[in-house]
Amino acid sequence: MRTINISGPDGNAFALMGYAQTFAKQLGIDSKPIIEEMMSGDYDNLLDVFRNNFGNVVELVEDDNDE
């Protein structure tokens, strides 16, 4: 399973939408409705939609370092 660290540049909303397009293409599904749903709310919504659609192939992780 692939992991994406959302604490870094890969956690940027635009980067995550790019990943969504790539994963959707690899899985043979239409990315347009997924991207539209990702954009329909705040960042937490974007993460939820991403996890709901790609959580079986990608794990979103966050650094716990508050240093």
Coordinates of C-alpha atoms in Angstrom, one line a residue:
M1 CA 0.0 0.0 0.0
R2 CA 1.3 3.4 -0.9
T3 CA 1.4 6.2 1.8
I4 CA 1.2 9.9 1.3
N5 CA 2.4 12.2 4.1
I6 CA -0.2 15.0 4.3
S7 CA 2.1 17.1 6.5
G8 CA 4.4 17.8 3.6
P9 CA 4.0 19.2 0.1
D10 CA 2.1 16.1 -1.0
G11 CA -0.7 17.1 1.5
N12 CA -1.4 20.2 -0.5
A13 CA -5.0 20.1 -1.8
F14 CA -3.9 20.5 -5.4
A15 CA -1.4 17.7 -5.0
L16 CA -4.1 15.4 -3.5
M17 CA -6.4 16.2 -6.4
G18 CA -3.6 15.3 -8.8
Y19 CA -3.1 12.0 -7.0
A20 CA -6.8 11.4 -7.1
Q21 CA -6.8 11.8 -10.9
T22 CA -3.8 9.4 -11.3
F23 CA -5.3 6.8 -9.0
A24 CA -8.7 7.0 -10.6
K25 CA -7.1 6.5 -14.1
Q26 CA -5.1 3.5 -12.8
L27 CA -8.3 2.0 -11.3
G28 CA -10.4 2.7 -14.5
I29 CA -12.8 5.1 -12.8
D30 CA -13.9 8.6 -13.7
S31 CA -12.1 11.2 -11.6
K32 CA -14.3 14.1 -12.4
P33 CA -17.1 13.4 -9.8
I34 CA -14.5 12.6 -7.2
I35 CA -12.6 15.9 -7.8
E36 CA -15.9 17.8 -7.7
E37 CA -16.8 16.2 -4.4
M38 CA -13.3 16.9 -3.0
M39 CA -13.7 20.6 -4.0
S40 CA -17.2 20.9 -2.5
G41 CA -16.1 21.5 1.1
D42 CA -13.1 22.3 3.3
Y43 CA -9.8 20.5 3.6
D44 CA -11.2 17.9 6.0
N45 CA -13.9 17.1 3.4
L46 CA -11.2 16.8 0.7
L47 CA -9.3 14.2 2.9
D48 CA -12.5 12.3 3.7
V49 CA -13.5 12.0 0.0
F50 CA -9.9 11.0 -0.9
R51 CA -9.9 8.3 1.8
N52 CA -13.4 7.1 0.8
N53 CA -12.4 6.6 -2.8
F54 CA -8.7 5.5 -2.5
G55 CA -8.3 4.3 1.1
N56 CA -8.0 0.7 -0.2
V57 CA -4.8 1.6 -2.1
V58 CA -3.4 4.7 -0.3
E59 CA -2.9 5.5 3.3
L60 CA -2.8 9.2 4.3
V61 CA -0.3 9.8 7.2
E62 CA 0.5 12.8 9.1
D63 CA 3.8 13.6 11.0
D64 CA 3.2 13.9 14.7
N65 CA 6.3 16.1 15.2
D66 CA 5.3 19.5 16.7
E67 CA 8.9 20.6 17.2

